[in-house]
Short mmCIF file of C-alpha atoms in Angstrom, two decimals:
data_model
loop_
_atom_site.label_atom_id
_atom_site.label_comp_id
_atom_site.label_asym_id
_atom_site.label_seq_id
_atom_site.Cartn_x
_atom_site.Cartn_y
_atom_site.Cartn_z
CA MET A 1 -65.89 -55.06 25.89
CA ASN A 2 -64.48 -54.57 22.41
CA ALA A 3 -62.98 -51.52 20.79
CA SER A 4 -66.31 -50.27 19.47
CA ALA A 5 -67.87 -50.49 22.92
CA TRP A 6 -65.02 -48.39 24.33
CA HIS A 7 -65.46 -45.96 21.50
CA MET A 8 -69.19 -45.63 22.26
CA LEU A 9 -68.50 -45.12 25.97
CA LEU A 10 -66.05 -42.34 25.33
CA GLU A 11 -68.48 -40.74 22.92
CA GLY A 12 -71.17 -40.90 25.61
CA ALA A 13 -68.78 -39.39 28.13
CA TRP A 14 -68.00 -36.60 25.70
CA THR A 15 -71.71 -35.89 25.19
CA THR A 16 -72.28 -35.70 28.96
CA LEU A 17 -69.22 -33.52 29.35
CA TRP A 18 -69.91 -30.92 26.70
CA ILE A 19 -73.62 -30.63 27.33
CA SER A 20 -72.98 -30.24 31.07
CA ALA A 21 -70.14 -27.78 30.50
CA VAL A 22 -72.24 -25.55 28.27
CA SER A 23 -75.14 -25.67 30.75
CA ILE A 24 -72.85 -24.89 33.68
CA ALA A 25 -71.19 -21.98 31.86
CA ILE A 26 -74.52 -20.41 30.88
CA GLY A 27 -76.10 -21.29 34.22
CA VAL A 28 -73.42 -19.67 36.36
CA MET A 29 -73.52 -16.45 34.32
CA ALA A 30 -77.30 -16.33 34.05
CA GLY A 31 -77.61 -16.97 37.78
CA LEU A 32 -75.34 -13.99 38.44
CA VAL A 33 -77.34 -11.78 36.08
CA ILE A 34 -80.60 -12.79 37.79
CA ALA A 35 -79.11 -12.10 41.22
CA LEU A 36 -77.98 -8.67 39.99
CA ILE A 37 -81.41 -7.86 38.56
CA ARG A 38 -83.05 -8.97 41.80
CA LEU A 39 -80.85 -6.50 43.71
CA ALA A 40 -82.71 -3.72 41.92
CA ARG A 41 -86.07 -5.06 43.22
CA ILE A 42 -87.97 -4.04 40.13
CA PRO A 43 -91.68 -4.68 40.71
CA ILE A 44 -93.24 -7.47 38.59
CA VAL A 45 -89.79 -8.43 37.22
CA ASP A 46 -88.77 -9.47 40.71
CA GLN A 47 -91.94 -11.50 41.26
CA LEU A 48 -91.51 -13.20 37.87
CA LEU A 49 -87.94 -14.18 38.75
CA VAL A 50 -89.03 -15.54 42.13
CA LEU A 51 -91.74 -17.57 40.36
CA TYR A 52 -89.21 -18.94 37.86
CA ILE A 53 -86.78 -19.88 40.64
CA SER A 54 -89.43 -21.71 42.67
CA VAL A 55 -90.80 -23.57 39.65
CA ALA A 56 -87.39 -24.54 38.30
CA ARG A 57 -86.20 -25.75 41.68
CA ALA A 58 -89.32 -27.81 42.22
CA THR A 59 -89.44 -29.50 38.80
CA PRO A 60 -87.65 -32.83 38.26
CA LEU A 61 -85.10 -32.64 35.44
CA VAL A 62 -86.73 -35.49 33.49
CA THR A 63 -90.06 -33.67 33.53
CA LEU A 64 -88.47 -30.40 32.52
CA ALA A 65 -86.53 -32.00 29.64
CA LEU A 66 -89.63 -33.77 28.33
CA PHE A 67 -91.73 -30.65 28.65
CA ILE A 68 -89.26 -28.50 26.73
CA PHE A 69 -88.70 -31.09 24.01
CA LEU A 70 -92.39 -31.83 23.49
CA SER A 71 -93.71 -28.29 23.75
CA ALA A 72 -91.13 -26.74 21.43
CA PRO A 73 -92.95 -27.70 18.16
CA ASP A 74 -96.18 -26.22 19.54
CA LEU A 75 -94.35 -22.96 20.18
CA GLY A 76 -93.05 -23.06 16.62
CA LEU A 77 -89.50 -23.78 17.77
CA ASP A 78 -87.34 -26.29 15.95
CA LEU A 79 -85.15 -27.54 18.80
CA ASN A 80 -82.75 -30.38 18.23
CA ARG A 81 -82.22 -32.80 21.11
CA SER A 82 -78.96 -31.31 22.30
CA VAL A 83 -80.33 -27.79 22.46
CA ALA A 84 -83.42 -28.99 24.31
CA GLY A 85 -81.20 -30.93 26.73
CA ILE A 86 -78.95 -27.93 27.36
CA LEU A 87 -82.00 -25.74 27.84
CA ALA A 88 -83.43 -28.10 30.45
CA LEU A 89 -80.18 -28.40 32.38
CA THR A 90 -79.55 -24.66 32.17
CA LEU A 91 -83.03 -23.66 33.34
CA ASN A 92 -82.61 -25.98 36.28
CA THR A 93 -79.09 -25.02 37.37
CA THR A 94 -79.57 -21.27 36.79
CA ALA A 95 -82.28 -21.18 39.45
CA PHE A 96 -79.99 -22.74 42.04
CA ASN A 97 -77.03 -20.58 41.05
CA ALA A 98 -79.13 -17.42 41.27
CA GLU A 99 -79.80 -18.22 44.92
CA ILE A 100 -76.11 -18.89 45.60
CA TRP A 101 -75.09 -15.55 44.07
CA ARG A 102 -77.90 -13.73 45.84
CA SER A 103 -76.71 -14.87 49.23
CA ALA A 104 -73.16 -13.84 48.27
CA PHE A 105 -74.46 -10.34 47.53
CA ARG A 106 -76.39 -10.26 50.75
CA ASN A 107 -73.41 -11.30 52.84
CA PHE A 108 -70.92 -8.99 51.17
CA SER A 109 -69.55 -6.54 53.71
CA ARG A 110 -70.57 -2.92 53.25
CA GLU A 111 -67.19 -1.80 54.61
CA GLN A 112 -65.47 -3.44 51.66
CA SER A 113 -67.48 -1.56 49.05
CA GLU A 114 -67.29 1.67 51.06
CA ALA A 115 -63.50 1.41 51.00
CA ALA A 116 -63.72 1.05 47.23
CA MET A 117 -66.11 3.96 46.73
CA ALA A 118 -63.95 6.10 49.01
CA THR A 119 -61.05 5.74 46.58
CA GLY A 120 -63.28 7.06 43.80
CA MET A 121 -64.41 3.79 42.25
CA THR A 122 -67.79 3.88 40.54
CA PRO A 123 -70.33 1.25 41.61
CA TRP A 124 -69.53 -0.73 38.46
CA VAL A 125 -65.75 -0.74 39.05
CA THR A 126 -66.40 -1.59 42.70
CA PHE A 127 -68.51 -4.55 41.62
CA ARG A 128 -66.03 -5.78 39.03
CA ARG A 129 -62.77 -5.31 40.93
CA ILE A 130 -63.70 -5.65 44.61
CA MET A 131 -67.02 -7.47 45.01
CA LEU A 132 -67.02 -10.07 42.25
CA PRO A 133 -63.56 -11.53 42.93
CA GLN A 134 -64.44 -12.04 46.59
CA MET A 135 -67.93 -13.31 45.80
CA VAL A 136 -66.51 -15.88 43.37
CA ILE A 137 -64.22 -17.19 46.09
CA THR A 138 -66.91 -17.39 48.75
CA SER A 139 -69.53 -18.82 46.38
CA LEU A 140 -67.31 -21.43 44.78
CA PRO A 141 -68.06 -24.27 47.23
CA GLY A 142 -71.79 -23.81 46.58
CA LEU A 143 -71.33 -23.39 42.84
CA VAL A 144 -69.11 -26.48 42.49
CA ASN A 145 -71.62 -28.43 44.54
CA GLU A 146 -74.34 -27.39 42.13
CA MET A 147 -72.09 -28.29 39.16
CA SER A 148 -71.64 -31.84 40.41
CA PHE A 149 -75.39 -32.11 41.05
CA LEU A 150 -75.96 -31.08 37.47
CA ILE A 151 -73.53 -33.65 36.08
CA LYS A 152 -74.99 -36.38 38.23
CA GLY A 153 -78.49 -35.35 37.19
CA SER A 154 -77.61 -35.12 33.51
CA PRO A 155 -78.70 -38.73 32.63
CA ALA A 156 -82.21 -37.27 32.76
CA ILE A 157 -81.73 -35.84 29.27
CA ALA A 158 -81.61 -39.39 27.89
CA VAL A 159 -85.38 -39.24 28.10
CA ILE A 160 -85.45 -37.07 24.97
CA GLY A 161 -83.10 -39.39 23.12
CA ILE A 162 -79.68 -37.99 23.88
CA VAL A 163 -77.11 -40.76 24.16
CA ASP A 164 -75.13 -39.68 27.18
CA LEU A 165 -72.68 -41.60 29.33
CA THR A 166 -75.44 -43.52 31.14
CA ARG A 167 -77.67 -44.20 28.13
CA VAL A 168 -74.76 -45.53 26.11
CA THR A 169 -74.16 -48.36 28.61
CA ASN A 170 -77.66 -49.61 27.79
CA ARG A 171 -76.87 -49.66 24.12
CA ILE A 172 -73.62 -51.53 24.65
CA SER A 173 -75.15 -54.19 26.88
CA ALA A 174 -77.99 -54.64 24.34
CA VAL A 175 -75.30 -55.98 22.00
CA THR A 176 -72.92 -57.70 24.42
CA TYR A 177 -75.47 -58.97 26.98
CA GLU A 178 -72.92 -57.98 29.63
CA PRO A 179 -74.33 -54.90 31.38
CA LEU A 180 -71.84 -54.74 34.20
CA PRO A 181 -68.55 -53.77 32.48
CA PRO A 182 -69.88 -50.71 30.65
CA ILE A 183 -71.78 -49.41 33.68
CA LEU A 184 -68.66 -49.84 35.80
CA VAL A 185 -66.58 -47.89 33.34
CA ALA A 186 -69.27 -45.20 33.19
CA GLY A 187 -69.18 -44.96 36.97
CA VAL A 188 -65.42 -44.48 36.94
CA LEU A 189 -65.72 -41.80 34.26
CA TYR A 190 -68.35 -39.91 36.29
CA MET A 191 -66.06 -40.08 39.30
CA ALA A 192 -63.17 -38.72 37.24
CA ILE A 193 -65.23 -35.76 36.06
CA ILE A 194 -66.53 -34.94 39.54
CA GLY A 195 -63.01 -35.51 40.91
CA CYS A 196 -61.70 -32.74 38.65
CA LEU A 197 -64.31 -30.38 40.07
CA VAL A 198 -63.45 -31.28 43.66
CA TRP A 199 -59.78 -30.71 42.91
CA LEU A 200 -60.65 -27.30 41.49
CA GLN A 201 -62.61 -26.55 44.64
CA ARG A 202 -59.66 -27.42 46.84
CA LEU A 203 -57.48 -25.01 44.85
CA ALA A 204 -60.09 -22.33 45.44
CA GLU A 205 -60.30 -23.08 49.13
CA ARG A 206 -56.65 -22.26 49.52
CA ARG A 207 -57.40 -18.80 48.16
CA ALA A 208 -60.48 -18.52 50.35
CA ASN A 209 -58.31 -18.72 53.44
CA ARG A 210 -57.06 -15.24 52.61
CA LEU A 211 -60.52 -13.82 52.97
CA ALA A 212 -60.79 -15.09 56.53
CA THR A 213 -59.46 -12.28 58.64
CA MET B 1 -68.73 35.96 45.00
CA SER B 2 -66.53 36.16 48.08
CA GLU B 3 -68.08 32.95 49.35
CA ALA B 4 -67.10 31.13 46.17
CA ASN B 5 -63.58 32.41 46.62
CA THR B 6 -63.15 31.15 50.17
CA SER B 7 -64.59 27.80 49.05
CA GLU B 8 -61.96 27.56 46.38
CA MET B 9 -59.15 28.28 48.77
CA ALA B 10 -60.30 25.78 51.38
CA ALA B 11 -59.53 22.07 51.03
CA VAL B 12 -62.89 21.34 52.65
CA SER B 13 -65.70 23.77 53.17
CA ILE B 14 -68.81 22.62 55.03
CA ARG B 15 -71.84 24.90 55.25
CA HIS B 16 -75.11 24.49 57.17
CA LEU B 17 -74.77 20.71 57.25
CA SER B 18 -77.65 18.82 58.85
CA LYS B 19 -78.48 15.16 58.95
CA SER B 20 -80.97 12.94 60.76
CA PHE B 21 -81.20 9.20 61.13
CA ASP B 22 -84.93 8.55 61.46
CA ASP B 23 -85.96 11.05 64.16
CA VAL B 24 -82.53 11.63 65.64
CA GLU B 25 -80.68 14.73 64.51
CA VAL B 26 -77.03 13.67 64.30
CA LEU B 27 -75.69 16.84 62.69
CA ARG B 28 -77.16 20.29 63.25
CA ASP B 29 -76.13 23.16 61.05
CA VAL B 30 -72.44 22.28 61.12
CA GLU B 31 -69.98 24.78 59.64
CA LEU B 32 -66.37 23.80 59.13
CA GLU B 33 -63.57 25.13 57.01
CA VAL B 34 -60.34 23.19 56.51
CA LYS B 35 -57.56 25.12 54.84
CA THR B 36 -55.01 23.42 52.63
CA GLY B 37 -52.23 22.01 54.77
CA GLU B 38 -54.30 22.19 57.91
CA VAL B 39 -54.92 19.34 60.38
CA VAL B 40 -58.36 19.42 61.97
CA THR B 41 -59.28 17.02 64.75
CA ILE B 42 -62.88 16.26 65.60
CA ILE B 43 -63.45 15.27 69.20
CA GLY B 44 -66.57 14.28 71.07
CA SER B 45 -68.19 11.45 72.96
CA SER B 46 -69.57 8.49 71.04
CA GLY B 47 -72.84 9.28 69.34
CA SER B 48 -71.95 12.94 69.03
CA GLY B 49 -72.02 12.70 65.23
CA LYS B 50 -68.31 13.01 64.59
CA SER B 51 -67.99 9.91 62.39
CA THR B 52 -71.13 10.90 60.50
CA LEU B 53 -69.65 14.34 59.87
CA LEU B 54 -66.48 12.77 58.49
CA ARG B 55 -68.43 10.34 56.34
CA CYS B 56 -70.51 13.17 54.91
CA ILE B 57 -67.36 14.82 53.59
CA ASN B 58 -66.88 12.04 51.01
CA TRP B 59 -70.63 11.42 50.72
CA LEU B 60 -70.55 7.90 52.18
CA GLU B 61 -73.29 9.42 54.29
CA LYS B 62 -75.79 11.68 52.55
CA PRO B 63 -76.58 14.86 54.47
CA ASP B 64 -80.15 16.17 54.48
CA ARG B 65 -79.26 19.83 54.11
CA GLY B 66 -76.21 21.96 53.55
CA SER B 67 -73.27 21.84 51.20
CA ILE B 68 -69.78 20.44 51.12
CA HIS B 69 -67.03 21.58 48.77
CA ILE B 70 -63.80 19.68 48.27
CA ALA B 71 -61.11 21.95 46.87
CA GLY B 72 -63.80 24.25 45.57
CA GLN B 73 -65.89 21.50 44.01
CA ARG B 74 -69.33 20.65 45.34
CA ILE B 75 -69.82 16.98 46.26
CA GLY B 76 -73.03 14.94 46.00
CA VAL B 77 -75.39 17.47 44.45
CA HIS B 78 -74.97 20.17 41.85
CA GLU B 79 -75.30 23.80 42.85
CA ASP B 80 -78.79 23.86 41.34
CA GLY B 81 -79.87 20.95 43.55
CA ARG B 82 -79.73 18.17 40.97
CA PRO B 83 -78.25 14.98 42.45
CA MET B 84 -74.83 14.17 41.05
CA PRO B 85 -74.58 11.15 38.71
CA VAL B 86 -72.50 8.30 40.20
CA ARG B 87 -69.56 8.77 37.84
CA GLU B 88 -69.29 12.44 38.68
CA LEU B 89 -69.68 11.77 42.40
CA ALA B 90 -66.87 9.20 42.18
CA LYS B 91 -64.61 11.82 40.57
CA VAL B 92 -65.12 14.29 43.42
CA ARG B 93 -64.76 11.49 45.97
CA ALA B 94 -61.38 10.66 44.49
CA LYS B 95 -60.18 14.06 45.78
CA THR B 96 -60.53 12.63 49.28
CA GLY B 97 -58.75 9.68 50.84
CA MET B 98 -60.30 7.82 53.72
CA VAL B 99 -58.78 5.66 56.45
CA PHE B 100 -61.31 3.53 58.35
CA GLN B 101 -61.38 2.31 61.91
CA GLY B 102 -61.59 -1.30 60.67
CA PHE B 103 -58.86 -0.87 57.97
CA ASN B 104 -61.11 -2.39 55.25
CA LEU B 105 -58.22 -3.61 53.13
CA TRP B 106 -59.31 -5.76 50.21
CA PRO B 107 -58.46 -9.30 51.29
CA HIS B 108 -58.22 -10.78 47.79
CA LEU B 109 -55.40 -8.42 46.82
CA ASN B 110 -51.88 -8.34 48.19
CA VAL B 111 -50.43 -5.24 49.83
CA LEU B 112 -48.99 -3.79 46.62
CA HIS B 113 -52.21 -4.34 44.67
CA ASN B 114 -54.33 -2.83 47.44
CA VAL B 115 -52.37 0.35 46.83
CA THR B 116 -52.29 0.21 43.01
CA GLU B 117 -55.92 -0.83 42.48
CA ALA B 118 -57.53 2.61 42.52
CA PRO B 119 -54.77 4.47 40.62
CA ILE B 120 -55.00 1.87 37.83
CA HIS B 121 -58.78 1.41 37.69
CA VAL B 122 -59.92 4.91 38.63
CA GLN B 123 -57.20 7.24 37.37
CA GLY B 124 -56.16 5.01 34.49
CA ALA B 125 -52.53 5.02 35.57
CA SER B 126 -50.24 2.50 33.90
CA LYS B 127 -49.26 -0.53 35.95
CA ARG B 128 -45.64 0.62 36.10
CA GLU B 129 -46.50 4.14 37.13
CA ALA B 130 -48.96 2.94 39.79
CA GLU B 131 -46.43 0.47 41.20
CA GLU B 132 -43.70 3.08 41.38
CA ARG B 133 -46.01 5.41 43.24
CA ALA B 134 -47.19 2.56 45.50
CA MET B 135 -43.64 1.53 46.38
CA ALA B 136 -42.77 5.09 47.38
CA LEU B 137 -45.84 5.20 49.63
CA LEU B 138 -45.15 1.77 51.13
CA GLU B 139 -41.65 3.04 51.86
CA LYS B 140 -43.18 6.05 53.61
CA VAL B 141 -45.37 3.86 55.84
CA GLY B 142 -42.63 1.28 56.37
CA MET B 143 -44.36 -1.60 54.58
CA VAL B 144 -42.14 -2.21 51.55
CA ASP B 145 -41.01 -5.64 52.71
CA LYS B 146 -44.64 -6.76 52.97
CA ARG B 147 -45.54 -5.79 49.41
CA ASP B 148 -46.39 -9.37 48.39
CA SER B 149 -48.21 -10.31 51.61
CA TYR B 150 -51.95 -10.66 51.86
CA PRO B 151 -53.86 -8.58 54.43
CA ASN B 152 -54.82 -11.58 56.58
CA THR B 153 -51.14 -12.12 57.43
CA LEU B 154 -50.64 -8.57 58.74
CA SER B 155 -51.06 -7.13 62.22
CA GLY B 156 -53.66 -4.41 62.79
CA GLY B 157 -51.02 -1.71 62.81
CA GLN B 158 -49.54 -2.99 59.56
CA LYS B 159 -52.99 -3.16 57.96
CA GLN B 160 -53.72 0.41 58.93
CA ARG B 161 -50.40 1.62 57.53
CA VAL B 162 -51.20 -0.10 54.22
CA ALA B 163 -54.67 1.47 54.32
CA ILE B 164 -53.03 4.89 54.71
CA ALA B 165 -50.81 4.19 51.69
CA ARG B 166 -53.85 3.07 49.71
CA ALA B 167 -55.66 6.34 50.47
CA LEU B 168 -52.57 8.43 49.68
CA ALA B 169 -52.13 6.67 46.33
CA MET B 170 -54.98 8.68 44.83
CA GLN B 171 -53.11 11.90 45.68
CA PRO B 172 -56.13 13.31 47.51
CA GLU B 173 -56.65 16.96 48.44
CA VAL B 174 -57.64 15.89 51.92
CA MET B 175 -57.16 12.77 54.04
CA LEU B 176 -60.04 11.67 56.26
CA PHE B 177 -59.20 9.52 59.29
CA ASP B 178 -62.11 7.82 61.06
CA GLU B 179 -60.79 6.72 64.47
CA PRO B 180 -57.72 5.16 62.83
CA THR B 181 -56.33 3.63 66.02
CA SER B 182 -59.50 2.63 67.87
CA ALA B 183 -59.44 -0.97 66.66
CA LEU B 184 -55.76 -1.48 67.43
CA ASP B 185 -54.05 -3.26 70.31
CA PRO B 186 -52.49 -0.59 72.55
CA GLU B 187 -48.93 -1.54 71.59
CA LEU B 188 -49.70 -1.03 67.89
CA VAL B 189 -51.22 2.44 68.21
CA GLY B 190 -47.84 4.19 68.21
CA GLU B 191 -46.68 2.97 64.81
CA VAL B 192 -49.86 4.25 63.12
CA LEU B 193 -49.80 7.60 64.93
CA ALA B 194 -46.16 8.02 63.93
CA VAL B 195 -47.09 7.65 60.26
CA ILE B 196 -49.94 10.17 60.58
CA LYS B 197 -47.62 12.57 62.37
CA ASP B 198 -45.13 12.32 59.49
CA LEU B 199 -47.91 13.18 57.07
CA SER B 200 -48.88 16.27 59.03
CA ALA B 201 -45.24 17.36 59.03
CA GLU B 202 -45.20 16.94 55.25
CA GLY B 203 -48.12 19.33 54.95
CA TYR B 204 -50.95 16.95 54.11
CA THR B 205 -54.42 18.31 54.74
CA MET B 206 -56.18 16.05 57.22
CA VAL B 207 -59.46 15.76 59.05
CA MET B 208 -59.36 13.24 61.85
CA VAL B 209 -61.79 11.76 64.32
CA THR B 210 -59.83 10.40 67.26
CA HIS B 211 -59.85 9.60 70.95
CA GLU B 212 -56.09 10.07 71.27
CA MET B 213 -56.04 13.40 73.08
CA ALA B 214 -52.28 13.76 73.42
CA PHE B 215 -51.92 13.05 69.74
CA ALA B 216 -54.66 15.49 68.79
CA ARG B 217 -52.91 18.15 70.82
CA ALA B 218 -49.58 17.45 69.15
CA VAL B 219 -50.62 17.44 65.48
CA SER B 220 -53.74 19.58 65.17
CA ASP B 221 -54.02 23.14 63.93
CA GLN B 222 -57.66 23.23 64.89
CA VAL B 223 -59.66 21.14 67.36
CA VAL B 224 -63.41 20.88 67.00
CA PHE B 225 -65.66 19.55 69.75
CA LEU B 226 -68.92 18.00 68.65
CA GLU B 227 -71.81 17.44 71.06
CA LYS B 228 -75.20 16.08 69.92
CA GLY B 229 -74.48 17.15 66.37
CA LEU B 230 -73.46 20.69 67.26
CA ILE B 231 -69.99 22.15 67.21
CA ILE B 232 -69.90 23.63 70.70
CA GLU B 233 -66.27 24.59 70.77
CA ARG B 234 -63.43 25.10 68.31
CA ALA B 235 -59.97 26.39 69.01
CA ASP B 236 -56.27 25.86 68.44
CA PRO B 237 -55.05 22.84 70.45
CA GLU B 238 -53.29 24.87 73.15
CA THR B 239 -56.39 26.89 73.96
CA PHE B 240 -58.66 23.91 73.63
CA PHE B 241 -56.76 21.67 76.01
CA THR B 242 -55.62 24.26 78.54
CA THR B 243 -58.46 26.77 78.73
CA PRO B 244 -61.66 25.23 77.35
CA LYS B 245 -64.55 27.68 77.22
CA THR B 246 -67.42 25.35 78.07
CA ASP B 247 -68.06 23.14 81.07
CA ARG B 248 -68.93 20.28 78.75
CA VAL B 249 -65.45 20.23 77.21
CA ARG B 250 -63.78 20.68 80.59
CA LYS B 251 -65.66 17.66 81.88
CA PHE B 252 -64.85 15.65 78.78
CA LEU B 253 -61.14 16.39 79.11
CA GLU B 254 -61.17 15.49 82.79
CA ASN B 255 -62.55 12.07 81.92
CA HIS B 256 -59.79 11.51 79.38
CA ASP B 257 -56.11 11.30 80.07
CA THR B 258 -54.90 14.84 80.52
CA PRO B 259 -52.66 15.30 77.51
CA SER B 260 -49.25 16.72 77.74
CA PRO B 261 -47.67 18.13 74.57
CA ALA B 262 -46.11 15.14 72.85
#
């Protein structure tokens, strides 16, 4: 592999990284918001959210990405590839994250929030200062798991023409006729990215030990 | 008018309080007045409604009928019957401090931050001010050297002492103790009771549900006996423990260790 091949690989890695990062950031937040809304059990809204979650969890990423990219012009939307890719990844991961947050809410101990309310905290302060920090810690294994699923599933967005870390290896081997080296390097780069996440998770686990009483 | 006046003087004033869970009446027309500086102990067998009564005082449990005033201020509903908005309810709640049977310390915060959390995020105290106050309280409960520890490293007795400091940090008008030693190993009960005893000597107003009869006799100004949601006997501790008026209380005391003045 020459310098330009390396350059292309790193560019592909960067594309995978930033598109995934943006999708993860939005997806984790949106999942929390959906879980919060579902706590209120608003009729119709709740059913719509359940429908979204089931559909999004059941749809393959490739299908979802294609659908969004191809239907956008019909809806009068001018989506560029990156936005369509992020949208697909986000819609997918949000559904899974919403379920992770929801179970964190369900399992949160009532005694903990009662102790907070008893000191005069409003429900909002209780949520922000007492519930959320503990829910983040207990949900992190599930969330990080979902993050690595998303990164590993991200090559699906190549279907709408995004040149990510996997797609770029194709392009390189089309010129060099040596497919193995670039795909090997790509594999190592994926492992490095996921490795960072796992390391983060281990840091979090050390904190989680405190919650075990 | 005179009723409003007595309410203002009392730390806690409970009138005609009733509550049911499904079909079971757990509190029936309970009347209780706790004067400032007074220690009131609520005694009764399990299921008599004593914890529910305590939890109604800070509205963790919503009564069906009746009224509760904390230092003259109505909790939970306005005088005209409108339910109280959550922010307002939280403000009245802050006038009470509660100590739970299961401690309920916040496990993600260390000892110091368990105590400073509410003063900073409810009262808006500065970090320095809250920490100064917290350190004085941790000193009082003998937990200063554990200020940086996390709850999971503490013994039950230590957790409960921190929980007491956490409740005191909001400078409440009344402290509510819900069986504070029931979850403790026998050898740890003493250290928690000693702290509570110090507080009573310092003039804190307290309402306590407990099974520690000797302790109740030693610290209380008023003992209340609850049976099936009714207060069937109330007296000063000497009268209550030596010459109970009802057979029910006599029987109850016989089944518990006969307390001697501690």
